[in-house]
Amino acid sequence: QELALRILLQTMSTTAARYGRTIKPILSVGMAFYVRVFVEVNDDKAGVNKASLNIGAVYQSTQCPSFHTVKHGQYGRGNKQIYQPSRAPLVPCCEETGGQFKVAGPAWLGPLHDFDIVDEAISRLEKPDGTEFPLHTKTRLHGLLTAVS
């Protein structure tokens, strides 16, 4: 399910970039038969140029669970304002088993969560029950946030 989250976030990032916006994942969750993502969308035309640094491909061995990630963009030599396309993994096959790679993507390679916000949400849920709006799913929500932190 993590790959499904990452493909969805990549699609959201690419779509936002068309309109001069960037995304920042706040919380991304895959449970049972669905995925749910919460993102912050910002107007950031300069940040759109850096979007390729968070998007890439996943190369996984066909014979074991090891994998490599390769970003679609990278900084140019000496100048951090120039972006150039990246290349496939440096190794042609799995170093552990010698197996070939299968490729997944494009996928979001950046963080799936904003851990500062997740920690803040956990601390708010752990406060005593004197809240004006009680949550009936407080225990379930606390478990979910604790699992991703």
mmCIF file of N, CA, C and O in Angstrom, residues 120-145:
data_model
loop_
_atom_site.group_PDB
_atom_site.id
_atom_site.type_symbol
_atom_site.label_atom_id
_atom_site.label_comp_id
_atom_site.label_asym_id
_atom_site.label_seq_id
_atom_site.Cartn_x
_atom_site.Cartn_y
_atom_site.Cartn_z
ATOM 1 N N GLU A 120 2.012 16.718 17.108
ATOM 2 C CA GLU A 120 1.098 17.688 17.713
ATOM 3 C C GLU A 120 -0.301 17.108 17.848
ATOM 4 O O GLU A 120 -0.970 17.281 18.863
ATOM 5 N N ALA A 121 -0.758 16.390 16.825
ATOM 6 C CA ALA A 121 -2.077 15.767 16.882
ATOM 7 C C ALA A 121 -2.135 14.709 17.984
ATOM 8 O O ALA A 121 -3.128 14.612 18.712
ATOM 9 N N ILE A 122 -1.067 13.938 18.128
ATOM 10 C CA ILE A 122 -1.028 12.928 19.198
ATOM 11 C C ILE A 122 -1.093 13.594 20.561
ATOM 12 O O ILE A 122 -1.838 13.154 21.445
ATOM 13 N N SER A 123 -0.328 14.653 20.744
ATOM 14 C CA SER A 123 -0.338 15.327 22.053
ATOM 15 C C SER A 123 -1.704 15.935 22.355
ATOM 16 O O SER A 123 -2.149 15.936 23.504
ATOM 17 N N ARG A 124 -2.399 16.435 21.335
ATOM 18 C CA ARG A 124 -3.749 16.971 21.564
ATOM 19 C C ARG A 124 -4.731 15.868 21.922
ATOM 20 O O ARG A 124 -5.634 16.067 22.735
ATOM 21 N N LEU A 125 -4.569 14.695 21.313
ATOM 22 C CA LEU A 125 -5.459 13.576 21.640
ATOM 23 C C LEU A 125 -5.210 13.046 23.044
ATOM 24 O O LEU A 125 -6.116 12.472 23.659
ATOM 25 N N GLU A 126 -3.983 13.202 23.542
ATOM 26 C CA GLU A 126 -3.646 12.675 24.863
ATOM 27 C C GLU A 126 -4.021 13.621 25.990
ATOM 28 O O GLU A 126 -3.884 13.268 27.159
ATOM 29 N N LYS A 127 -4.528 14.809 25.675
ATOM 30 C CA LYS A 127 -4.983 15.735 26.710
ATOM 31 C C LYS A 127 -6.227 15.174 27.382
ATOM 32 O O LYS A 127 -6.976 14.400 26.781
ATOM 33 N N PRO A 128 -6.484 15.574 28.640
ATOM 34 C CA PRO A 128 -7.678 15.082 29.336
ATOM 35 C C PRO A 128 -8.961 15.431 28.579
ATOM 36 O O PRO A 128 -9.019 16.407 27.848
ATOM 37 N N ASP A 129 -9.993 14.621 28.781
ATOM 38 C CA ASP A 129 -11.262 14.789 28.059
ATOM 39 C C ASP A 129 -12.087 15.952 28.602
ATOM 40 O O ASP A 129 -13.140 15.778 29.165
ATOM 41 N N GLY A 130 -11.657 17.135 28.403
ATOM 42 C CA GLY A 130 -12.451 18.298 28.753
ATOM 43 C C GLY A 130 -12.745 19.107 27.506
ATOM 44 O O GLY A 130 -13.055 20.281 27.572
ATOM 45 N N THR A 131 -12.667 18.449 26.379
ATOM 46 C CA THR A 131 -12.804 19.174 25.125
ATOM 47 C C THR A 131 -14.258 19.511 24.837
ATOM 48 O O THR A 131 -15.183 18.846 25.285
ATOM 49 N N GLU A 132 -14.428 20.555 24.061
ATOM 50 C CA GLU A 132 -15.756 20.998 23.685
ATOM 51 C C GLU A 132 -16.399 20.048 22.682
ATOM 52 O O GLU A 132 -17.611 19.871 22.676
ATOM 53 N N PHE A 133 -15.575 19.444 21.825
ATOM 54 C CA PHE A 133 -16.075 18.522 20.810
ATOM 55 C C PHE A 133 -15.423 17.158 21.021
ATOM 56 O O PHE A 133 -14.363 16.886 20.483
ATOM 57 N N PRO A 134 -16.035 16.272 21.787
ATOM 58 C CA PRO A 134 -15.416 14.964 22.028
ATOM 59 C C PRO A 134 -15.407 14.114 20.755
ATOM 60 O O PRO A 134 -16.331 14.158 19.958
ATOM 61 N N LEU A 135 -14.328 13.359 20.586
ATOM 62 C CA LEU A 135 -14.201 12.457 19.449
ATOM 63 C C LEU A 135 -14.571 11.045 19.874
ATOM 64 O O LEU A 135 -14.001 10.507 20.808
ATOM 65 N N HIS A 136 -15.497 10.453 19.161
ATOM 66 C CA HIS A 136 -15.896 9.081 19.469
ATOM 67 C C HIS A 136 -14.870 8.074 18.955
ATOM 68 O O HIS A 136 -14.829 6.943 19.423
ATOM 69 N N THR A 137 -14.066 8.497 18.002
ATOM 70 C CA THR A 137 -13.053 7.608 17.428
ATOM 71 C C THR A 137 -11.652 7.970 17.932
ATOM 72 O O THR A 137 -10.666 7.703 17.260
ATOM 73 N N LYS A 138 -11.581 8.559 19.094
ATOM 74 C CA LYS A 138 -10.307 9.034 19.635
ATOM 75 C C LYS A 138 -9.280 7.911 19.750
ATOM 76 O O LYS A 138 -8.118 8.083 19.372
ATOM 77 N N THR A 139 -9.688 6.752 20.251
ATOM 78 C CA THR A 139 -8.757 5.636 20.435
ATOM 79 C C THR A 139 -8.226 5.139 19.092
ATOM 80 O O THR A 139 -7.021 4.904 18.940
ATOM 81 N N ARG A 140 -9.103 5.014 18.130
ATOM 82 C CA ARG A 140 -8.696 4.547 16.806
ATOM 83 C C ARG A 140 -7.761 5.557 16.138
ATOM 84 O O ARG A 140 -6.744 5.190 15.544
ATOM 85 N N LEU A 141 -8.093 6.835 16.234
ATOM 86 C CA LEU A 141 -7.267 7.883 15.649
ATOM 87 C C LEU A 141 -5.895 7.950 16.324
ATOM 88 O O LEU A 141 -4.865 8.090 15.657
ATOM 89 N N HIS A 142 -5.866 7.801 17.635
ATOM 90 C CA HIS A 142 -4.598 7.799 18.371
ATOM 91 C C HIS A 142 -3.724 6.632 17.912
ATOM 92 O O HIS A 142 -2.511 6.786 17.708
ATOM 93 N N GLY A 143 -4.326 5.465 17.729
ATOM 94 C CA GLY A 143 -3.571 4.298 17.263
ATOM 95 C C GLY A 143 -3.000 4.500 15.869
ATOM 96 O O GLY A 143 -1.864 4.138 15.594
ATOM 97 N N LEU A 144 -3.799 5.097 14.993
ATOM 98 C CA LEU A 144 -3.338 5.358 13.633
ATOM 99 C C LEU A 144 -2.166 6.323 13.626
ATOM 100 O O LEU A 144 -1.145 6.079 12.981
ATOM 101 N N LEU A 145 -2.285 7.422 14.349
ATOM 102 C CA LEU A 145 -1.218 8.430 14.387
ATOM 103 C C LEU A 145 0.038 7.877 15.053
ATOM 104 O O LEU A 145 1.155 8.197 14.637
#
